[in-house]
Short mmCIF file of N, CA and C in Angstrom, two decimals:
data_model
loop_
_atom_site.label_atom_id
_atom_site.label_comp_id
_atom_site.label_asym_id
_atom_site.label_seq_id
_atom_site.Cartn_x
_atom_site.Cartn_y
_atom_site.Cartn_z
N UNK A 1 0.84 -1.19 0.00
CA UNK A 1 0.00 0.00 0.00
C UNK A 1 0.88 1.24 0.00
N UNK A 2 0.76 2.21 -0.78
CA UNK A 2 1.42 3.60 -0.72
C UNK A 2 0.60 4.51 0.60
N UNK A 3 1.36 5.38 0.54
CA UNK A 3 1.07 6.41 1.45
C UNK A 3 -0.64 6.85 1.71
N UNK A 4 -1.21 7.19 0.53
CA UNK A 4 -2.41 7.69 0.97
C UNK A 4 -3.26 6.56 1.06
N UNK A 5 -3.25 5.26 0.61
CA UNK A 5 -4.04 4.56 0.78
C UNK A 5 -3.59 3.73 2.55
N UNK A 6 -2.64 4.00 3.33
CA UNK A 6 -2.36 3.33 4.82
C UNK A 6 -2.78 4.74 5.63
N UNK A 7 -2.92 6.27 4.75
CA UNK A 7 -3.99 7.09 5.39
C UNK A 7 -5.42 6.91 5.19
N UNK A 8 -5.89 6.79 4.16
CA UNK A 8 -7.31 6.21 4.14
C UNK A 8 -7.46 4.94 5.12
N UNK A 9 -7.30 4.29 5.27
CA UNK A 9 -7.36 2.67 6.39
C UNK A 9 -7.40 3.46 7.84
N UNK A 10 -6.14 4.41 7.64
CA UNK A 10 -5.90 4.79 9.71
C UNK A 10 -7.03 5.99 9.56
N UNK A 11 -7.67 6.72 8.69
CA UNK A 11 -8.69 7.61 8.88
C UNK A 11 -9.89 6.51 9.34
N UNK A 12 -10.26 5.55 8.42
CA UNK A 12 -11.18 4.33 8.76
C UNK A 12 -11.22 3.99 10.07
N UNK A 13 -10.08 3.03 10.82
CA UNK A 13 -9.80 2.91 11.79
C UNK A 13 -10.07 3.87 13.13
N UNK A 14 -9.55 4.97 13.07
CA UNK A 14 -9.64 6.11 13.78
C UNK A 14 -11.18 6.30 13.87
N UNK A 15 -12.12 6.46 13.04
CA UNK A 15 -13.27 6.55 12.93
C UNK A 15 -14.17 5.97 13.97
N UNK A 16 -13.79 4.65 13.75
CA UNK A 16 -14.25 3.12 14.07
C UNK A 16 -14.11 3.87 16.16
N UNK A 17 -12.35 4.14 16.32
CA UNK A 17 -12.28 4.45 17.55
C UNK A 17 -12.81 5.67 18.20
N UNK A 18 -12.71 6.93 17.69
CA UNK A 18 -13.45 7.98 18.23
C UNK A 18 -14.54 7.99 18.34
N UNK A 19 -15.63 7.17 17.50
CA UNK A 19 -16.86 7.52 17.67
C UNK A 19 -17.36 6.08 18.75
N UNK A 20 -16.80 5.62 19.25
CA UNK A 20 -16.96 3.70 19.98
C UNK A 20 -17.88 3.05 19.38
N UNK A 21 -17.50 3.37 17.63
CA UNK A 21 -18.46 2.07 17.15
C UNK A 21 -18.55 0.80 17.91
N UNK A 22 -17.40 0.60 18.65
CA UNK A 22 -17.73 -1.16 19.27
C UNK A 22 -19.05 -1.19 20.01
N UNK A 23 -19.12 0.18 20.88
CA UNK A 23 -20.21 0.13 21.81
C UNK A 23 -21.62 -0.42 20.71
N UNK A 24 -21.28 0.61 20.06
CA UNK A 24 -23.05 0.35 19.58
C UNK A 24 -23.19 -1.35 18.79
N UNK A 25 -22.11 -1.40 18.27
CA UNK A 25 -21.99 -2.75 17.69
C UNK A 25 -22.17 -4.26 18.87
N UNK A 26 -21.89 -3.71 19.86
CA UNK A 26 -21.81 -4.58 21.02
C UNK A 26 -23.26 -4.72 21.35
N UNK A 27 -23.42 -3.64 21.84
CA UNK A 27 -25.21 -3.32 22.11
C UNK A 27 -25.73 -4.28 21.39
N UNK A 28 -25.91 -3.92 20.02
CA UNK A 28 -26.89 -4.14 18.50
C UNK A 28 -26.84 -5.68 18.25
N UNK A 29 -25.93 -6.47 18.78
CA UNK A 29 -25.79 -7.42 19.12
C UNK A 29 -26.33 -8.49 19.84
N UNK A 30 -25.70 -8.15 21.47
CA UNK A 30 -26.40 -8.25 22.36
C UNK A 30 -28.11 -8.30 22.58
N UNK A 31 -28.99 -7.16 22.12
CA UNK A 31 -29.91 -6.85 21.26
C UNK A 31 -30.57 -8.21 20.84
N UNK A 32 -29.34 -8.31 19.86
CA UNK A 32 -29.84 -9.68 18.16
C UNK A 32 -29.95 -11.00 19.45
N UNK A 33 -29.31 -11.13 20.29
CA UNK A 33 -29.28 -12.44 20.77
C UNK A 33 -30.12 -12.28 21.75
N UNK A 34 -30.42 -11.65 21.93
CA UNK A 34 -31.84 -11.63 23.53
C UNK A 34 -33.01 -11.99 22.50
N UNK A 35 -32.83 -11.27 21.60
CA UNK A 35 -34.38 -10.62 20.68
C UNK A 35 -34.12 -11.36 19.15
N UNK A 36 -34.46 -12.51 18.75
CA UNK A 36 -33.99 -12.59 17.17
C UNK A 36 -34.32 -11.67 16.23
N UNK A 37 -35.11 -11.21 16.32
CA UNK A 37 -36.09 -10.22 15.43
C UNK A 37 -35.51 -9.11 15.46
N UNK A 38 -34.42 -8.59 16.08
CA UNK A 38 -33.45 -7.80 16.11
C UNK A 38 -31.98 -7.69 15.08
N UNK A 39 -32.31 -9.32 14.96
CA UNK A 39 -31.18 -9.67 13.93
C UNK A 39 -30.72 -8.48 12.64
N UNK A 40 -32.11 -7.93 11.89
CA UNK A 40 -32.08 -7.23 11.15
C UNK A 40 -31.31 -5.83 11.75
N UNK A 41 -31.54 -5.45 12.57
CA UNK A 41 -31.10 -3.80 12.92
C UNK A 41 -29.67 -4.16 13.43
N UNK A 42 -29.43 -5.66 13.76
CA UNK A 42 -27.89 -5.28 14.37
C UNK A 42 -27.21 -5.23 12.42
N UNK A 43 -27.80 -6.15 11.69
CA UNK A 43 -27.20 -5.94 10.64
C UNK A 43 -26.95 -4.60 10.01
N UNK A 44 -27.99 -4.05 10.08
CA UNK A 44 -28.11 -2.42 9.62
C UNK A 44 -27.51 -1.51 10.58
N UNK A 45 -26.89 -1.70 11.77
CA UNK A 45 -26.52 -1.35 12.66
C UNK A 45 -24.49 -1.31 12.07
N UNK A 46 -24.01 -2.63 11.65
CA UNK A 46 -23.36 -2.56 11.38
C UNK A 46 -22.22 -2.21 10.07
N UNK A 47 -23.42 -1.89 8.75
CA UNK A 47 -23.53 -1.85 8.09
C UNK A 47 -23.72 -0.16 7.88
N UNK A 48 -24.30 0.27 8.78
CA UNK A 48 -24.21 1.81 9.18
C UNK A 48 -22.85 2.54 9.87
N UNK A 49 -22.46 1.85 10.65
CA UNK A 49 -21.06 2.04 11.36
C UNK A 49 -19.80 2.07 10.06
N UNK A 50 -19.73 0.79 9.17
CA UNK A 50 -18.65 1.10 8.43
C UNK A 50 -18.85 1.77 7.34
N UNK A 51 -20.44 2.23 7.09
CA UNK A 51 -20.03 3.08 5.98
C UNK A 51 -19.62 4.31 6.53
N UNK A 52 -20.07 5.18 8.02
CA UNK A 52 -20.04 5.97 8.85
C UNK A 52 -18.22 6.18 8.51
N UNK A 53 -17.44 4.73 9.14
CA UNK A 53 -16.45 5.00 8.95
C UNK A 53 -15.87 4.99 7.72
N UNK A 54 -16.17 4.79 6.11
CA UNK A 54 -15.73 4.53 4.50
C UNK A 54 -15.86 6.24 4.55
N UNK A 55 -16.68 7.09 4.89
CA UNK A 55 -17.40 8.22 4.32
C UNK A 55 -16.47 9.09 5.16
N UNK A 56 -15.81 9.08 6.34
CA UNK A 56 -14.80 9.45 7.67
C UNK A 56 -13.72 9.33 6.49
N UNK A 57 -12.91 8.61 5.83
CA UNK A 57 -11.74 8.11 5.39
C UNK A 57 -11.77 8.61 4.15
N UNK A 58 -12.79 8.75 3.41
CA UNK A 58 -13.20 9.49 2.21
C UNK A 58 -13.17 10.89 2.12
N UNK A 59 -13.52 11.75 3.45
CA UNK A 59 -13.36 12.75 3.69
C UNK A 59 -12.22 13.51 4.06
N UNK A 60 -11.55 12.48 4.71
CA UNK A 60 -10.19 12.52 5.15
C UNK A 60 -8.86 13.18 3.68
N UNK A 61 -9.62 11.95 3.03
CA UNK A 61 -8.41 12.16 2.01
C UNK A 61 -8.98 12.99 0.39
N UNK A 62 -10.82 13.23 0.48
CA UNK A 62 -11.37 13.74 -0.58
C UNK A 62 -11.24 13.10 -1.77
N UNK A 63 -11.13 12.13 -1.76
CA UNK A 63 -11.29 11.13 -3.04
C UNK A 63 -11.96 9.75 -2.62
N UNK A 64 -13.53 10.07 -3.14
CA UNK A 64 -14.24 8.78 -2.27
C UNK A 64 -13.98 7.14 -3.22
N UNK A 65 -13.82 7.57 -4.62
CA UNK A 65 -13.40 6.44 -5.30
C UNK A 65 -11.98 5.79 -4.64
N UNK A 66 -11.10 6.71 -4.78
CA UNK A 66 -9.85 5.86 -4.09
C UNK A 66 -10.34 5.26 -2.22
N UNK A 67 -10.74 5.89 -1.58
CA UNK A 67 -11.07 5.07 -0.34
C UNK A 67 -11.85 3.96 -0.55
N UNK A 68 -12.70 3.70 -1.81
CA UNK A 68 -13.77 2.75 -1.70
C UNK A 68 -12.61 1.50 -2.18
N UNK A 69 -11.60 2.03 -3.46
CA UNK A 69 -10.88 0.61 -3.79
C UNK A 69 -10.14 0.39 -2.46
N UNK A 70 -9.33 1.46 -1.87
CA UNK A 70 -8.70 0.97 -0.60
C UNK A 70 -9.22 0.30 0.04
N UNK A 71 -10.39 0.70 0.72
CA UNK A 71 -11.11 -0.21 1.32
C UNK A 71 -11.42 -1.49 1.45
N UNK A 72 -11.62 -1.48 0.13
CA UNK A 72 -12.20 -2.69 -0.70
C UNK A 72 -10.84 -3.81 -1.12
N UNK A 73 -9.44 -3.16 -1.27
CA UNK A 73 -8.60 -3.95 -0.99
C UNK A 73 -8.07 -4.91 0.21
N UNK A 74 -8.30 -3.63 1.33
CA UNK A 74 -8.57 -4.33 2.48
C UNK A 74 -8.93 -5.58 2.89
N UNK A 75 -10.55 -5.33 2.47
CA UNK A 75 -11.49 -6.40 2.86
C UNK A 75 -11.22 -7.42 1.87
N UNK A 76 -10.68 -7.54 0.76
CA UNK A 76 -10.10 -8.74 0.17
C UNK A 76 -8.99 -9.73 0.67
N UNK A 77 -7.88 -8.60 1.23
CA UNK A 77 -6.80 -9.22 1.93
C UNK A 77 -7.01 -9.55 2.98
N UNK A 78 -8.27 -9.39 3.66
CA UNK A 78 -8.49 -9.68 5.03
C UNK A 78 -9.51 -11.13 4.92
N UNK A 79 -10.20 -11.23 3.71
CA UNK A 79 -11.12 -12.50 3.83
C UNK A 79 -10.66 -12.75 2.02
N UNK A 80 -10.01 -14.33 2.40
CA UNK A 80 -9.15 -14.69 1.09
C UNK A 80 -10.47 -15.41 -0.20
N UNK A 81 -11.72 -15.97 0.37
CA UNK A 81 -12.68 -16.04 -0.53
C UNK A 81 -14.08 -15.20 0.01
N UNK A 82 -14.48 -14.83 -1.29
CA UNK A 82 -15.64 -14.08 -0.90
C UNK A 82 -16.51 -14.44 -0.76
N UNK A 83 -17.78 -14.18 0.15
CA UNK A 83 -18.60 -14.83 0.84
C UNK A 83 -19.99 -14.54 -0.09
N UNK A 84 -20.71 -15.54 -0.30
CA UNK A 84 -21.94 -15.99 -1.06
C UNK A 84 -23.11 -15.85 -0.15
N UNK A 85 -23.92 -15.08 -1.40
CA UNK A 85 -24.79 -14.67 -0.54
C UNK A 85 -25.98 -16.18 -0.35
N UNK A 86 -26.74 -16.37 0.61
CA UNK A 86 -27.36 -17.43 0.86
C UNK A 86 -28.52 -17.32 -0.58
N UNK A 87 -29.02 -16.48 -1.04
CA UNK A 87 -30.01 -16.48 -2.02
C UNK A 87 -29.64 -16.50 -3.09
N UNK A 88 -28.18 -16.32 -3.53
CA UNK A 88 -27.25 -16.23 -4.64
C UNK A 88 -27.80 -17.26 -5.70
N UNK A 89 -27.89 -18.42 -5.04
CA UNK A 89 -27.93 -19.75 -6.00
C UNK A 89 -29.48 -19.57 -6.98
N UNK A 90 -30.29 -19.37 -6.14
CA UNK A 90 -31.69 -18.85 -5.92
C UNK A 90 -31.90 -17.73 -6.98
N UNK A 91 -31.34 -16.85 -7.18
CA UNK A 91 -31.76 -15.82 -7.73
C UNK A 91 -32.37 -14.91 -6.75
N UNK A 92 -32.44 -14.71 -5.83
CA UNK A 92 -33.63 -14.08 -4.49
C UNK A 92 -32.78 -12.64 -3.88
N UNK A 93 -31.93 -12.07 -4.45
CA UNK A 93 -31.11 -11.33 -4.11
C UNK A 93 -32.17 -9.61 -3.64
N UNK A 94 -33.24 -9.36 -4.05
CA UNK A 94 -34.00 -8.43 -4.06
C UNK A 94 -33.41 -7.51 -5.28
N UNK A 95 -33.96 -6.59 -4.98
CA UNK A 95 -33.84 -5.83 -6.66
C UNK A 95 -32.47 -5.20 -6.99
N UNK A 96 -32.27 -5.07 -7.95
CA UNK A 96 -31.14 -4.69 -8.81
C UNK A 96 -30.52 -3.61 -8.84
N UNK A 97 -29.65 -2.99 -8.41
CA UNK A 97 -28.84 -1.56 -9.37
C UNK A 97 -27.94 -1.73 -9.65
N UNK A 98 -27.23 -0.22 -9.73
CA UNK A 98 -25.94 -0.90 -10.28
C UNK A 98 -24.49 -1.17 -9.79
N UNK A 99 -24.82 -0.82 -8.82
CA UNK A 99 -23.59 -1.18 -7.71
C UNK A 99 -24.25 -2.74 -7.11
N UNK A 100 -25.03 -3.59 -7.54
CA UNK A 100 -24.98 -4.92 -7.02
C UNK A 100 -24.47 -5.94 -7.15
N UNK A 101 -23.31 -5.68 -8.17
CA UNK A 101 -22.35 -6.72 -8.03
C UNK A 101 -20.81 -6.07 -7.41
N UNK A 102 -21.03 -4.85 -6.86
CA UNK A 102 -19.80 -4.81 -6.76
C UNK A 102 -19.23 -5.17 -5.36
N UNK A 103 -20.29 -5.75 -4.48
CA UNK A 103 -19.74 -5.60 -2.96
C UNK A 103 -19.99 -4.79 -2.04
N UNK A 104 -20.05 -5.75 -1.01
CA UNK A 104 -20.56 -4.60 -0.18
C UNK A 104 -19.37 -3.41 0.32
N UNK A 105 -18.32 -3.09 0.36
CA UNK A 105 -17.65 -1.98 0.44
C UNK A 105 -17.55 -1.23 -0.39
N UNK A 106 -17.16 -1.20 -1.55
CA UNK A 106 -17.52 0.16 -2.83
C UNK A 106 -18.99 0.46 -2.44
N UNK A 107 -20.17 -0.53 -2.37
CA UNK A 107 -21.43 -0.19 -2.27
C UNK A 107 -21.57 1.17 -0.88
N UNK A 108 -20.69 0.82 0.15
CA UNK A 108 -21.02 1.27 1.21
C UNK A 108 -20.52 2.84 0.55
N UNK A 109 -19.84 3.12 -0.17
CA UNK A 109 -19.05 4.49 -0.52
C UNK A 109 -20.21 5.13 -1.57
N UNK A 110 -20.15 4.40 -2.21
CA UNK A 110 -20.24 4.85 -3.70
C UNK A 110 -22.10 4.76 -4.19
N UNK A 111 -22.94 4.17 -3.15
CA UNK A 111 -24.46 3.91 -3.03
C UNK A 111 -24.54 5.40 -2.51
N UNK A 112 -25.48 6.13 -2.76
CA UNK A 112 -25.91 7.25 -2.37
C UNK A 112 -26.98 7.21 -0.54
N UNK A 113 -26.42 8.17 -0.12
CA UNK A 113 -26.78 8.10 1.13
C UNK A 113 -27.88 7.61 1.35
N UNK A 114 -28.82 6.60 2.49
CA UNK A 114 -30.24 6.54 2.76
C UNK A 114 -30.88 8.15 3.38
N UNK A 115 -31.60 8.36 2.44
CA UNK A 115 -32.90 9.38 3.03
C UNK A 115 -33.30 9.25 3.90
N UNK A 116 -33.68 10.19 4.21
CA UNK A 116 -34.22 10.81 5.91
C UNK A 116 -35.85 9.99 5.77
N UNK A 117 -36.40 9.87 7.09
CA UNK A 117 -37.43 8.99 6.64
C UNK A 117 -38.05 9.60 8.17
N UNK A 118 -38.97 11.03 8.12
CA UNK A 118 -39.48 11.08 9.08
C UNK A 118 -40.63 10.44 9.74
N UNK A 119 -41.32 9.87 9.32
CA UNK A 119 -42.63 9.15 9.77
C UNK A 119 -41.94 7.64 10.60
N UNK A 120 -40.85 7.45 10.15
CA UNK A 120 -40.50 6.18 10.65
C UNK A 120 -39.66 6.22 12.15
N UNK A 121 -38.68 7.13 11.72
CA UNK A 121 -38.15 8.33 12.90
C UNK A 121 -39.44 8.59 14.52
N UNK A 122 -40.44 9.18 13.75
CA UNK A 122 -41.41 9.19 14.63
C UNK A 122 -42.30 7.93 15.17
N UNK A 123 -42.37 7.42 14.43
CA UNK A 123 -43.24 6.17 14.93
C UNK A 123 -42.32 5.08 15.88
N UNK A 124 -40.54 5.57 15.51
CA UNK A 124 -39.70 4.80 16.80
C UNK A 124 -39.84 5.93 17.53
N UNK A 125 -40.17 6.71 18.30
CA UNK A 125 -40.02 7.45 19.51
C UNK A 125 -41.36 7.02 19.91
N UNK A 126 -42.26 6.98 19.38
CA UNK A 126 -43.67 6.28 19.58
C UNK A 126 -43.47 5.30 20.49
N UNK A 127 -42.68 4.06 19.88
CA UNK A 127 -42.77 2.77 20.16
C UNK A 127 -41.68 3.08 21.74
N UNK A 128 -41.11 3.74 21.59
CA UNK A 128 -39.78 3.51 22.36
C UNK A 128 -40.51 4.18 23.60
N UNK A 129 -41.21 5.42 23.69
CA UNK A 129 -42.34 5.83 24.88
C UNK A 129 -43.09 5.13 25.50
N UNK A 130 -44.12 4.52 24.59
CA UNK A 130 -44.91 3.47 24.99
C UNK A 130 -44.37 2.39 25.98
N UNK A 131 -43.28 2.00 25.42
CA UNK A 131 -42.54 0.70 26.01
C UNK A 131 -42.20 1.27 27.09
N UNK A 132 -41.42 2.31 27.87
CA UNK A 132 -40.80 3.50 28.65
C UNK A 132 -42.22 3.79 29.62
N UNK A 133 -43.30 4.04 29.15
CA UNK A 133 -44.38 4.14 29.85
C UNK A 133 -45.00 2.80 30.51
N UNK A 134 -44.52 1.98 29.62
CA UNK A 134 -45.56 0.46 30.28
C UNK A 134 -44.68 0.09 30.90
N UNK A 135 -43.36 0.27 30.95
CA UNK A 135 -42.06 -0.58 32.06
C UNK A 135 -42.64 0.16 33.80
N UNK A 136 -42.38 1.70 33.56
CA UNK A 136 -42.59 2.62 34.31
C UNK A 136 -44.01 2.00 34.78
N UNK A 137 -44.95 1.92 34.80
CA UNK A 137 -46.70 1.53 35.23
C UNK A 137 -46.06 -0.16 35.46
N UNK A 138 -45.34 -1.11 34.94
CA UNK A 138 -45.11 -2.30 35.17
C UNK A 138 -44.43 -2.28 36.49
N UNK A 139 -42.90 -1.21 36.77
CA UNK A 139 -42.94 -0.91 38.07
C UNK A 139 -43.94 -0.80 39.52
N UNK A 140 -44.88 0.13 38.96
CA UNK A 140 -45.30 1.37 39.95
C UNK A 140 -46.25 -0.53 40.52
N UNK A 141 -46.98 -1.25 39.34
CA UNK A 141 -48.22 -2.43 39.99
C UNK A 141 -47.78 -3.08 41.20
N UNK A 142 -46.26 -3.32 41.82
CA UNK A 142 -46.27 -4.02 42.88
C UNK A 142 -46.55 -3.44 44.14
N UNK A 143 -46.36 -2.31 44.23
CA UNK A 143 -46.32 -1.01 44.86
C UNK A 143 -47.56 -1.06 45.47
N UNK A 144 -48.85 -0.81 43.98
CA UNK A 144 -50.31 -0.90 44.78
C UNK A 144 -50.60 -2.16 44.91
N UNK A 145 -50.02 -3.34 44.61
CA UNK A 145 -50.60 -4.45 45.09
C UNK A 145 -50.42 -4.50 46.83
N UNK A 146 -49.40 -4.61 46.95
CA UNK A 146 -48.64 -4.79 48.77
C UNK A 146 -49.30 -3.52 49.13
N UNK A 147 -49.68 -2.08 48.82
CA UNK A 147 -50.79 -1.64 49.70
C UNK A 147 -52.09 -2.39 49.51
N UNK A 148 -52.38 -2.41 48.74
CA UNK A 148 -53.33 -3.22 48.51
C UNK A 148 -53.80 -4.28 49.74
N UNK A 149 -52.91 -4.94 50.03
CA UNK A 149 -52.93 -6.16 50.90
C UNK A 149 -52.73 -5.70 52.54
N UNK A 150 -52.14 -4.61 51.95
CA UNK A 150 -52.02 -4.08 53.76
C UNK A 150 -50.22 -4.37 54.00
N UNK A 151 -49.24 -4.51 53.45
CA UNK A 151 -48.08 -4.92 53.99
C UNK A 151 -47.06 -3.04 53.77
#
């Protein structure tokens, strides 16, 4: 690797550490294995973190094509065959563009950001209250039961 591409990797890296992606990755995890149905958001969870950090390393050095091959060299030298997707054989891959054969790291660079999605935004603060409110009232029931009883 030349010079700017072992700065693109330590901008990556660095990323990864200042912001404690591990934490949230740990969490999102943790999460997936209490909750299966979670499985999905730790994926998107992590999948959010390294583009967080591709887009950190891209910025770093202002050339997002060269961070995406760096990158993407990386993750070659780091996993010697590439991994198949389970629906591959199938055809079941979901729909098409044109970054879908290239991988998921150029994809993570070079895919145009996900849109803001306020209704969905809102309907998790919804869910996340509700739950926050019924823990809180799930508390408070033992409380009036044992007055209740007289203890």
């Amino acid at each position: 690797m030349d010079e700017t591409e072992r700065r693109i990797l330590l901008a990556h890296e660095r990323a990864h550490l200042t912001a404690h992606h591990y934490a949230f990755v740990a969490l999102t995890q943790l999460g997936a294995a209490a909750n299966p149905l979670l499985r999905p958001l730790a994926t998107a969870v992590t999948y959010t973190i390294e583009r967080w950090a591709d887009e950190n390393a891209a910025t770093a050095t202002g050339d997002c094509e060269r961070a995406a091959r760096t990158v993407g060299k990386a993750a070659l030298a780091a996993h010697h065959a590439p991994a198949r997707a389970p629906g591959a054989a199938l055809a079941i891959l979901g729909r098409r563009t044109p970054l879908a054969g290239a991988g998921p790291v150029p994809r993570r660079l070079l895919a145009p950001p996900f849109g803001r999605h306020p209704l969905l935004a809102a309907t998790t603060a919804a869910v996340l209250a509700t739950a926050a409110l019924s823990t809180a009232e799930a508390a408070h029931d033992p409380h009036l039961l044992l007055e209740a009883v007289g203890a």
